[in-house]
Structures are given as structure tokens and as C-alpha cells.
CSV table of C-alpha atoms and ligand atoms in Angstrom, one decimal:
chain,number,residue,atom,x,y,z
A,1,MET,CA,-54.0,-99.8,-210.0
A,2,GLN,CA,-57.3,-97.8,-209.5
A,3,PRO,CA,-60.3,-99.5,-207.7
A,4,PHE,CA,-62.7,-100.7,-210.1
A,5,VAL,CA,-66.2,-99.9,-209.3
A,6,HIS,CA,-69.1,-100.7,-212.1
A,7,GLU,CA,-72.7,-101.1,-211.3
A,8,THR,CA,-73.8,-103.8,-213.7
A,9,VAL,CA,-76.9,-103.3,-215.9
A,10,LEU,CA,-79.8,-105.4,-216.3
A,11,ALA,CA,-78.2,-108.0,-214.3
A,12,GLN,CA,-81.0,-110.3,-213.6
A,13,ALA,CA,-82.7,-109.8,-216.7
A,14,ALA,CA,-79.6,-110.8,-218.6
A,15,ILE,CA,-79.2,-114.0,-216.5
A,16,THR,CA,-83.0,-114.9,-216.9
A,17,ALA,CA,-82.4,-114.4,-220.5
A,18,LEU,CA,-79.4,-116.7,-220.5
A,19,ASP,CA,-81.4,-119.5,-218.9
A,20,ILE,CA,-78.4,-120.9,-217.4
A,21,CYS,CA,-77.9,-124.5,-217.3
A,22,PRO,CA,-75.3,-125.8,-214.4
A,23,SER,CA,-73.4,-128.1,-216.8
A,24,GLY,CA,-73.3,-125.4,-219.5
A,25,THR,CA,-70.8,-123.4,-221.3
A,26,TYR,CA,-71.1,-119.6,-221.3
A,27,VAL,CA,-69.2,-116.9,-222.7
A,28,ASP,CA,-69.3,-113.4,-221.3
A,29,CYS,CA,-67.8,-111.3,-224.2
A,30,THR,CA,-67.6,-108.2,-222.2
A,31,LEU,CA,-66.2,-109.0,-218.9
A,32,GLY,CA,-65.6,-105.8,-217.4
A,33,GLY,CA,-66.1,-105.8,-213.6
A,34,ALA,CA,-67.3,-109.4,-214.1
A,35,GLY,CA,-70.9,-108.5,-212.7
A,36,HIS,CA,-72.7,-110.7,-215.2
A,37,SER,CA,-70.0,-113.3,-215.1
A,38,ALA,CA,-70.0,-113.6,-211.2
A,39,ARG,CA,-73.8,-114.4,-211.2
A,40,ILE,CA,-73.5,-116.8,-214.3
A,41,ALA,CA,-70.4,-118.7,-212.4
A,42,ALA,CA,-72.8,-118.9,-209.3
A,43,GLN,CA,-75.1,-121.0,-211.2
A,44,LEU,CA,-72.6,-123.4,-212.7
A,45,GLY,CA,-71.5,-126.8,-211.6
A,46,SER,CA,-68.2,-128.6,-212.0
A,47,THR,CA,-69.1,-129.7,-215.3
A,48,GLY,CA,-69.9,-126.2,-216.5
A,49,MET,CA,-67.7,-123.8,-218.0
A,50,LEU,CA,-67.5,-119.9,-218.3
A,51,ILE,CA,-65.4,-118.1,-220.6
A,52,GLY,CA,-64.6,-114.5,-219.9
A,53,ILE,CA,-63.1,-112.0,-222.7
A,54,ASP,CA,-62.1,-108.4,-222.3
A,55,GLN,CA,-59.8,-106.5,-224.5
A,56,ASP,CA,-59.1,-104.3,-221.4
A,57,ALA,CA,-56.1,-105.6,-219.2
A,58,HIS,CA,-57.2,-103.6,-216.4
A,59,ALA,CA,-60.8,-105.3,-216.5
A,60,LEU,CA,-59.5,-108.5,-216.8
A,61,ALA,CA,-57.3,-108.2,-213.8
A,62,HIS,CA,-60.0,-107.1,-211.8
A,63,ALA,CA,-62.5,-109.8,-213.0
A,64,ARG,CA,-59.9,-112.3,-212.3
A,65,THR,CA,-60.1,-111.4,-208.3
A,66,VAL,CA,-64.1,-111.2,-208.4
A,67,LEU,CA,-64.1,-114.7,-209.9
A,68,ALA,CA,-61.6,-116.3,-208.0
A,69,PRO,CA,-63.9,-117.7,-205.4
A,70,TYR,CA,-66.1,-119.4,-208.0
A,71,ALA,CA,-63.3,-121.4,-209.6
A,72,LYS,CA,-63.4,-124.0,-207.0
A,73,GLN,CA,-67.0,-124.8,-208.2
A,74,THR,CA,-66.7,-124.6,-211.8
A,75,ARG,CA,-64.2,-124.0,-214.7
A,76,ILE,CA,-63.5,-120.5,-215.7
A,77,THR,CA,-61.0,-119.0,-218.4
A,78,LEU,CA,-60.6,-115.5,-218.9
A,79,VAL,CA,-58.9,-114.4,-222.2
A,80,HIS,CA,-57.5,-110.9,-223.1
A,81,ASP,CA,-59.0,-110.3,-226.7
A,82,ASN,CA,-61.0,-108.8,-228.9
A,83,PHE,CA,-64.6,-110.3,-228.8
A,84,ARG,CA,-64.7,-110.3,-232.7
A,85,HIS,CA,-62.2,-113.3,-232.2
A,86,ILE,CA,-64.7,-115.4,-230.3
A,87,ALA,CA,-64.6,-118.3,-232.7
A,88,HIS,CA,-60.7,-118.4,-232.1
A,89,VAL,CA,-61.2,-118.0,-228.4
A,90,LEU,CA,-63.6,-121.0,-228.3
A,91,ALA,CA,-61.4,-123.0,-230.5
A,92,ASP,CA,-58.5,-122.3,-228.0
A,93,CYS,CA,-60.3,-123.5,-225.3
A,94,GLY,CA,-61.6,-126.7,-226.9
A,95,VAL,CA,-65.1,-125.6,-226.9
A,96,GLN,CA,-67.3,-126.6,-229.8
A,97,GLU,CA,-70.5,-125.2,-229.0
A,98,ALA,CA,-71.7,-122.9,-226.1
A,99,ASP,CA,-74.9,-122.5,-224.3
A,100,GLY,CA,-74.9,-118.9,-224.0
A,101,VAL,CA,-73.4,-115.9,-225.2
A,102,LEU,CA,-73.6,-112.6,-223.5
A,103,PHE,CA,-72.6,-108.7,-224.8
A,104,ASP,CA,-72.8,-106.0,-222.2
A,105,LEU,CA,-71.9,-103.3,-224.9
A,106,GLY,CA,-69.4,-100.3,-224.4
A,107,VAL,CA,-67.2,-99.0,-221.7
A,108,SER,CA,-67.3,-99.6,-218.1
A,109,SER,CA,-67.7,-97.0,-215.6
A,110,PRO,CA,-63.9,-97.2,-214.4
A,111,GLN,CA,-62.7,-96.7,-218.3
A,112,LEU,CA,-64.8,-93.7,-218.4
A,113,ASP,CA,-63.7,-92.6,-214.6
A,114,ASP,CA,-59.8,-93.0,-215.1
A,115,ARG,CA,-58.7,-89.6,-216.1
A,116,GLU,CA,-55.8,-91.0,-218.0
A,117,ARG,CA,-57.7,-92.9,-220.5
A,118,GLY,CA,-59.5,-90.0,-222.1
A,119,PHE,CA,-62.8,-91.2,-222.5
A,120,SER,CA,-64.6,-88.5,-220.9
A,121,TYR,CA,-65.3,-84.9,-222.0
A,122,TRP,CA,-65.5,-83.7,-218.2
A,123,ASP,CA,-61.5,-84.3,-217.6
A,124,ASP,CA,-59.0,-82.6,-219.5
A,125,ALA,CA,-56.7,-86.0,-219.9
A,126,PRO,CA,-54.7,-87.2,-223.0
A,127,LEU,CA,-57.2,-87.9,-225.8
A,128,ASP,CA,-56.6,-91.8,-225.9
A,129,MET,CA,-59.8,-93.9,-225.7
A,130,ARG,CA,-58.3,-97.3,-226.5
A,131,MET,CA,-60.0,-100.0,-224.3
A,132,ASP,CA,-57.2,-102.1,-225.7
A,133,ARG,CA,-54.2,-99.9,-225.0
A,134,THR,CA,-52.0,-102.5,-226.7
A,135,GLN,CA,-53.6,-101.2,-229.8
A,136,PRO,CA,-51.7,-98.4,-231.7
A,137,THR,CA,-54.4,-96.0,-232.8
A,138,THR,CA,-55.5,-93.5,-230.2
A,139,ALA,CA,-58.2,-90.6,-230.6
A,140,ALA,CA,-55.2,-88.1,-230.7
A,141,HIS,CA,-53.9,-89.8,-233.7
A,142,ILE,CA,-57.4,-89.8,-235.5
A,143,VAL,CA,-58.0,-86.1,-234.6
A,144,ASN,CA,-54.6,-84.9,-235.8
A,145,THR,CA,-54.3,-87.3,-239.0
A,146,ALA,CA,-57.7,-88.0,-240.4
A,147,SER,CA,-58.8,-86.1,-243.4
A,148,LEU,CA,-62.0,-83.6,-243.4
A,149,ASP,CA,-64.1,-85.9,-245.1
A,150,ALA,CA,-62.9,-89.1,-242.8
A,151,LEU,CA,-63.6,-86.8,-240.0
A,152,THR,CA,-66.9,-85.7,-241.0
A,153,ARG,CA,-68.0,-89.3,-241.8
A,154,ILE,CA,-66.8,-90.6,-238.4
A,155,LEU,CA,-68.8,-87.7,-236.5
A,156,ARG,CA,-71.9,-88.3,-238.7
A,157,ASP,CA,-72.0,-92.0,-238.8
A,158,PHE,CA,-70.5,-92.8,-235.2
A,159,GLY,CA,-71.9,-89.7,-233.4
A,160,GLU,CA,-75.1,-89.0,-235.5
A,161,GLU,CA,-73.7,-85.4,-234.9
A,162,GLN,CA,-75.9,-82.8,-236.9
A,163,CYS,CA,-72.7,-80.5,-236.9
A,164,ALA,CA,-70.2,-82.9,-238.0
A,165,ARG,CA,-69.0,-81.1,-241.0
A,166,ARG,CA,-68.3,-77.7,-239.0
A,167,ILE,CA,-66.7,-79.5,-236.1
A,168,ALA,CA,-64.3,-81.6,-238.4
A,169,ALA,CA,-63.7,-78.2,-240.2
A,170,ARG,CA,-62.8,-76.4,-236.8
A,171,ILE,CA,-60.4,-79.6,-236.0
A,172,VAL,CA,-58.6,-79.4,-239.2
A,173,HIS,CA,-58.1,-75.6,-238.9
A,174,ALA,CA,-57.0,-75.8,-235.3
A,175,ARG,CA,-54.6,-78.7,-235.6
A,176,ALA,CA,-53.0,-76.7,-238.3
A,177,SER,CA,-51.3,-74.4,-235.7
A,178,THR,CA,-51.3,-76.8,-232.5
A,179,PRO,CA,-51.8,-80.6,-232.6
A,180,ILE,CA,-55.0,-81.6,-230.6
A,181,GLU,CA,-53.6,-84.0,-227.7
A,182,ARG,CA,-56.1,-83.4,-224.9
A,183,ALA,CA,-59.9,-83.7,-224.1
A,184,GLY,CA,-60.1,-80.0,-223.0
A,185,GLN,CA,-58.7,-79.0,-226.3
A,186,LEU,CA,-61.4,-81.1,-228.1
A,187,VAL,CA,-64.2,-79.9,-226.2
A,188,ARG,CA,-63.4,-76.0,-226.6
A,189,ILE,CA,-63.0,-76.7,-230.5
A,190,VAL,CA,-66.5,-78.5,-230.6
A,191,LYS,CA,-68.2,-75.9,-228.5
A,192,GLU,CA,-66.6,-73.0,-230.7
A,193,ALA,CA,-68.0,-75.2,-233.8
A,194,ILE,CA,-71.7,-75.7,-232.7
A,195,PRO,CA,-73.9,-72.8,-233.2
A,196,ALA,CA,-75.1,-71.3,-229.7
A,197,ALA,CA,-78.8,-72.3,-230.1
A,198,GLN,CA,-77.8,-76.2,-230.6
A,199,ARG,CA,-75.0,-75.8,-227.8
A,200,ARG,CA,-78.0,-75.5,-225.3
A,201,THR,CA,-79.8,-78.6,-226.1
A,202,GLY,CA,-79.0,-82.5,-226.3
A,203,GLY,CA,-76.8,-82.6,-223.3
A,204,HIS,CA,-72.8,-81.9,-223.2
A,205,PRO,CA,-72.0,-80.3,-226.6
A,206,ALA,CA,-69.1,-83.0,-227.0
A,207,ARG,CA,-71.3,-86.1,-226.0
A,208,ARG,CA,-71.4,-87.2,-229.6
A,209,THR,CA,-68.1,-86.3,-230.6
A,210,PHE,CA,-66.8,-88.1,-227.8
A,211,GLN,CA,-68.9,-91.0,-228.7
A,212,ALA,CA,-67.9,-91.2,-232.3
A,213,LEU,CA,-64.2,-91.0,-231.9
A,214,ARG,CA,-64.3,-93.7,-229.0
A,215,ILE,CA,-66.3,-96.0,-231.8
A,216,ALA,CA,-63.8,-95.2,-234.6
A,217,VAL,CA,-60.8,-96.0,-231.8
A,218,ASN,CA,-62.1,-99.1,-231.1
A,219,ASP,CA,-63.7,-100.2,-234.3
A,220,GLU,CA,-66.7,-100.9,-232.1
A,221,LEU,CA,-69.3,-101.5,-234.6
A,222,ALA,CA,-67.7,-103.6,-237.1
A,223,ALA,CA,-66.3,-105.6,-234.1
A,224,LEU,CA,-69.9,-106.0,-232.9
A,225,SER,CA,-71.3,-107.0,-236.1
A,226,GLU,CA,-68.4,-109.6,-236.8
A,227,ALA,CA,-69.0,-111.1,-233.2
A,228,LEU,CA,-72.8,-111.5,-233.0
A,229,ASP,CA,-72.6,-113.6,-236.4
A,230,ALA,CA,-69.9,-115.8,-235.1
A,231,ALA,CA,-71.7,-115.9,-231.6
A,232,VAL,CA,-74.9,-117.3,-233.3
A,233,HIS,CA,-73.0,-119.6,-235.2
A,234,ALA,CA,-71.0,-120.8,-232.0
A,235,LEU,CA,-74.5,-121.6,-230.1
A,236,ARG,CA,-75.8,-125.2,-229.7
A,237,PRO,CA,-79.4,-125.6,-230.5
A,238,ALA,CA,-81.9,-123.9,-228.0
A,239,GLY,CA,-78.5,-122.1,-226.9
A,240,ARG,CA,-79.0,-118.1,-226.0
A,241,ILE,CA,-77.4,-114.9,-227.2
A,242,VAL,CA,-77.8,-111.9,-225.1
A,243,ALA,CA,-76.9,-108.5,-226.1
A,244,ILE,CA,-77.3,-105.1,-223.8
A,245,ALA,CA,-76.8,-102.0,-225.9
A,246,PHE,CA,-76.3,-98.2,-224.8
A,247,HIS,CA,-77.0,-96.4,-227.9
A,248,SER,CA,-79.3,-96.5,-231.1
A,249,LEU,CA,-76.3,-97.7,-233.3
A,250,GLU,CA,-75.3,-100.6,-231.2
A,251,ASP,CA,-79.0,-101.2,-230.7
A,252,ARG,CA,-79.8,-101.4,-234.2
A,253,ILE,CA,-76.7,-103.6,-235.3
A,254,CYS,CA,-77.9,-106.1,-232.7
A,255,LYS,CA,-81.8,-106.1,-233.8
A,256,LYS,CA,-80.7,-106.4,-237.5
A,257,SER,CA,-78.3,-109.0,-236.9
A,258,PHE,CA,-80.6,-111.2,-234.9
A,259,GLN,CA,-83.4,-110.5,-237.8
A,260,ASN,CA,-81.2,-111.4,-240.4
A,261,HIS,CA,-80.4,-114.8,-238.8
A,262,VAL,CA,-84.2,-115.7,-238.4
A,263,GLN,CA,-84.9,-114.5,-242.1
A,264,ARG,CA,-82.4,-116.6,-244.0
A,265,CYS,CA,-84.9,-119.5,-244.6
A,266,ASN,CA,-87.1,-118.5,-247.7
A,267,CYS,CA,-89.5,-121.7,-247.4
A,268,PRO,CA,-93.2,-120.7,-247.7
A,269,PRO,CA,-94.1,-119.2,-244.6
A,270,ARG,CA,-96.5,-122.2,-243.4
A,271,ALA,CA,-94.1,-124.8,-244.4
A,272,PRO,CA,-93.6,-127.4,-241.6
A,273,GLN,CA,-90.2,-128.1,-242.4
A,274,CYS,CA,-87.5,-126.1,-244.0
A,275,VAL,CA,-86.6,-127.3,-247.4
A,276,CYS,CA,-84.4,-124.5,-248.6
A,277,GLY,CA,-81.1,-125.8,-246.7
A,278,MET,CA,-80.9,-122.4,-245.2
A,279,PRO,CA,-83.0,-122.8,-242.0
A,280,GLY,CA,-83.2,-119.7,-239.6
A,281,GLN,CA,-80.4,-119.7,-237.3
A,282,LEU,CA,-82.6,-118.1,-234.6
A,283,CYS,CA,-85.9,-119.1,-233.6
A,284,ALA,CA,-88.8,-116.8,-234.8
A,285,PRO,CA,-90.5,-114.6,-233.2
A,286,LEU,CA,-87.8,-112.7,-231.5
A,287,PRO,CA,-88.4,-111.9,-227.9
A,288,LYS,CA,-89.2,-108.5,-227.3
A,289,LYS,CA,-86.4,-106.2,-226.0
A,290,ILE,CA,-86.3,-105.4,-222.5
A,291,VAL,CA,-85.3,-102.1,-220.6
A,292,PRO,CA,-84.4,-101.4,-216.9
A,293,ASP,CA,-87.2,-100.2,-215.1
A,294,ALA,CA,-87.5,-96.8,-213.3
A,295,HIS,CA,-85.9,-98.4,-210.0
A,296,GLU,CA,-82.8,-99.6,-211.7
A,297,ILE,CA,-82.6,-96.3,-213.6
A,298,ALA,CA,-83.0,-94.1,-210.1
A,299,ARG,CA,-80.1,-96.3,-208.7
A,300,ASN,CA,-77.8,-96.3,-211.8
A,301,ALA,CA,-78.2,-93.2,-214.5
A,302,ARG,CA,-76.1,-95.1,-216.9
A,303,ALA,CA,-79.0,-97.9,-217.1
A,304,ARG,CA,-81.2,-95.0,-218.7
A,305,SER,CA,-80.1,-95.9,-222.3
A,306,ALA,CA,-79.6,-99.6,-221.8
A,307,THR,CA,-81.7,-102.1,-224.2
A,308,LEU,CA,-81.6,-105.9,-223.9
A,309,ARG,CA,-82.2,-108.0,-226.8
A,310,TYR,CA,-81.9,-111.9,-226.6
A,311,ALA,CA,-82.5,-114.9,-229.1
A,312,ILE,CA,-82.6,-118.7,-228.8
A,313,LYS,CA,-80.8,-121.0,-231.4
A,314,ALA,CA,-83.0,-122.8,-233.4
A,315,ASN,CA,-82.7,-126.5,-233.9
A,316,GLY,CA,-81.3,-126.6,-237.7
A,317,ALA,CA,-83.4,-129.5,-238.8
A,318,THR,CA,-86.7,-128.1,-238.2
A,319,ARG,CA,-88.6,-124.8,-238.8
A,320,THR,CA,-89.9,-122.9,-236.0
A,321,ILE,CA,-93.0,-120.8,-236.6
B,401,SAM,C1,-70.3,-102.4,-220.1
B,401,SAM,S1,-68.6,-103.1,-219.6
B,401,SAM,C2,-69.1,-104.7,-219.1
B,401,SAM,C3,-69.4,-104.7,-217.6
B,401,SAM,C4,-69.7,-106.2,-217.0
B,401,SAM,N1,-70.8,-106.7,-217.9
B,401,SAM,C5,-70.0,-106.0,-215.6
B,401,SAM,O1,-71.2,-106.2,-215.1
B,401,SAM,O2,-69.1,-105.8,-214.7
B,401,SAM,C6,-68.1,-103.5,-221.2
B,401,SAM,C7,-66.6,-104.1,-221.1
B,401,SAM,O3,-66.5,-104.7,-222.3
B,401,SAM,C8,-65.1,-104.5,-222.9
B,401,SAM,N2,-65.3,-104.6,-224.5
B,401,SAM,C9,-66.1,-103.6,-225.0
B,401,SAM,N3,-65.8,-103.9,-226.5
B,401,SAM,C10,-65.4,-104.9,-226.5
B,401,SAM,C11,-64.3,-105.8,-227.4
B,401,SAM,N4,-64.8,-105.6,-228.8
B,401,SAM,N5,-63.9,-106.8,-227.4
B,401,SAM,C12,-63.5,-107.2,-225.7
B,401,SAM,N6,-64.0,-106.3,-224.9
B,401,SAM,C13,-65.0,-105.6,-225.0
B,401,SAM,C14,-64.8,-103.2,-222.3
B,401,SAM,O4,-63.4,-103.0,-222.2
B,401,SAM,C15,-65.5,-103.3,-220.9
B,401,SAM,O5,-64.6,-103.9,-219.9
């Protein structure tokens, strides 16, 4: 097994936003290298509980080792699952309400760095990109079977790729003679499809295509929307939800989801009490987003695009203005 080296992003900001209570129950939906989880576990006492979820078996195995020392002081349960199933995970653990739920989205550095996993456009690896390797759909499957329209939509909607149609058409053309099985093949096709002037701007020309395929393979955005709703629902009053996003699509979903949960109440704005029966689940106003400082970005380039948002569960009975 490869060593697992992942520098945790916005570590202290996430822990501060969670406002950890030693006897509370916390769910780390994106366990990864357990960087956040270890910091949570360090603050929990014997009546506290940490539940860690990851869909990547390699991450789980590593996290188990990192968290072993904390298992003497608090209860820790690690679960191999997609965080979209958070409600089931909590039910299986006998937990009715959580004090805090954390999402640190996207892939970990070891996933990107492991050549065999095909997440990176720098390595000529098999086009896999599955975070959960028990799932059947790989990036190669999508690239070789999706229709021209479907590929265009994936590249446009999940990669915000301006040349989506051109790249999709070039893929369809290329695969007619040879299946596209490796990252290097796809990088060459993308480079051929993008006009020379555009190739010179916006970083690596295949960056958006690889992001789009990764999101499609792992159904990342739908899983995130479902999980955020379920997590908000699972919080106890005054419980906290914290989400760290690494690109605008993820961040938009977090922002919208939090806003939707504060906006359900349609009582008059100045009403002291909710009478509509649909009080906002999250307290308003939502706290401002937090981004890494220059010092963290200098230390860890991956932090550059990170945005942390958090929200506090309202006490359903009263209105928070
Ligand atoms: C950025 S890493 C987390 C790093 C971790 N916070 C740390 O500091 O070590 C994201 C992790 O979330 C996992 N992940 C992403 N989407 C997931 C999903 N829908 N369900 C479960 N795990 C997911 C990935 O497999 C990866 O290990």
C-alpha cells in the first residue's frame, strides 16, 4: 500500500467552526487521511463520538491507523460508504442527532498522486477515477460509451469547459478507431481539440475535462446535494454543518443548500415566532465564508481554491432573526 500523505486544508478553521463539545457526536463525511478527524477526536471525551465516512477503502485503512490512539479516549466508528447515505450510517450507529457534520470535499492528495487511479492529467495511467473502486463505472467507460451530447453536457456542466462540444466530438471521432483507455490518450485528444490560443490560458488544457469526468464518475454533485440536506436534517439544535469546497460548482451547491434551509420559513420578516410550520432549519444570517490565508496557501498550493462555509442548526420552535 502506498504511503498516505495529505496536508489538511483549513484545519483550524474547520475545528473552530464545528465548536466541538467533548460529549458531542461528530460526523466527518470525508475522512481521507483523518487530518480533521484526528483534531476532532483529540477534543472528545469518553461520552463523545466520532463517525468517519469515506468511500475510498485505502483512505479508511490509513485513517484507522491515524485514529487508533484516540480510540482509548473516545468512541470512534469508521464506515466505508458514500456520504449521501449519511442518514443510514447514523441509524446503523444508533445515532439520532449529530452535534456537527464536516465535509472536506473532492479528492485527497494520495488519490491524485496514485498513478494507478487515473485522476491526474500528468500521468499516463488507466482512465479510472473511481473514489470507490467497488463501483462499476470508470472514466474510460464514460469516455468510450457516452453519446456526443452526453459527453458535451458532462464537460460543460461539470468542467465549465468552453470547448466542450469540440472536445466531445474529438473523443467520439478518436474512439471509433481505438478505445481511449489511458489518461495520456485523453490529454492528447483534448489538446488537439482546443484552439491554440485557448490552450495557452487557464492552466493545463485537460484540467477541466479531467475535473468533469471525475465528477461524473463519482456522481459528486448529486451526492453532495443529497448529503447536505440529510446532514442538516440530522443536526441537533445548535449543531453545526461545515463544508470545504475546492471549486465553484461545489461551493455553489453548499451556498445554495444552506440558503434554502434558512429560507423555508415564509412568516413576515419581523415576526418574533414562526407560525408557518416551516421554520428555517439553519440560523440566519449565515456566517461569512472563510478562505485560507496567504501563509497556508504558500505552504499548501491545494488550499488556494478552498472555501469554507458553515451554518448552525436553528432551534425549530423559535425564529432566529
Ligand atoms: C479532501 S479528502 C479529505 C481529507 C481529510 N479531511 C484530511 O484532512 O485528511 C476527501 C475525501 O473524501 C472522500 N470522499 C469524496 N466524496 C465522497 C463521498 N461522496 N462519500 C464518501 N467519501 C467521499 C474521498 O475519497 C477523500 O478521501
